[in-house]
Amino acid sequence: MRGACQFFGAQLGSRMAMRTGAKLIKPLLVIVCVALAVKLLADPTNPLRPWLGV
């Protein structure tokens, strides 16, 4: 089931990207990068955490 959902999600995403192009890809890239940075900074095992004052 999970593999099928991944397949259909990839198909939908690639068709959407081909149709809308950079208008969709650029904001999504920024959102995903910011979300990943926040997730990594919030990780309790992050070695930079003491320097961040958290």
XYZ file of C-alpha atoms in Angstrom, residues 12-43:
32
model
C 1.059 13.563 -9.396
C 4.008 15.696 -8.276
C 5.938 15.276 -11.501
C 2.926 16.122 -13.661
C 2.192 19.169 -11.533
C 5.806 20.294 -11.815
C 5.770 19.885 -15.591
C 2.542 21.865 -15.844
C 3.344 24.777 -13.516
C 7.141 24.766 -13.643
C 9.267 27.109 -11.547
C 6.214 28.925 -10.193
C 5.550 25.846 -8.036
C 9.040 24.409 -7.564
C 10.851 27.467 -6.166
C 8.477 28.192 -3.256
C 8.244 24.485 -2.422
C 12.026 24.208 -2.348
C 12.283 27.138 0.064
C 9.529 25.741 2.315
C 11.105 22.277 2.446
C 14.587 23.683 3.173
C 13.302 25.904 5.993
C 11.294 23.031 7.478
C 14.335 20.743 7.389
C 16.539 23.391 9.017
C 13.993 23.921 11.809
C 13.713 20.165 12.343
C 17.484 19.754 12.544
C 17.903 22.702 14.920
C 15.120 21.396 17.171
C 16.713 17.949 17.425
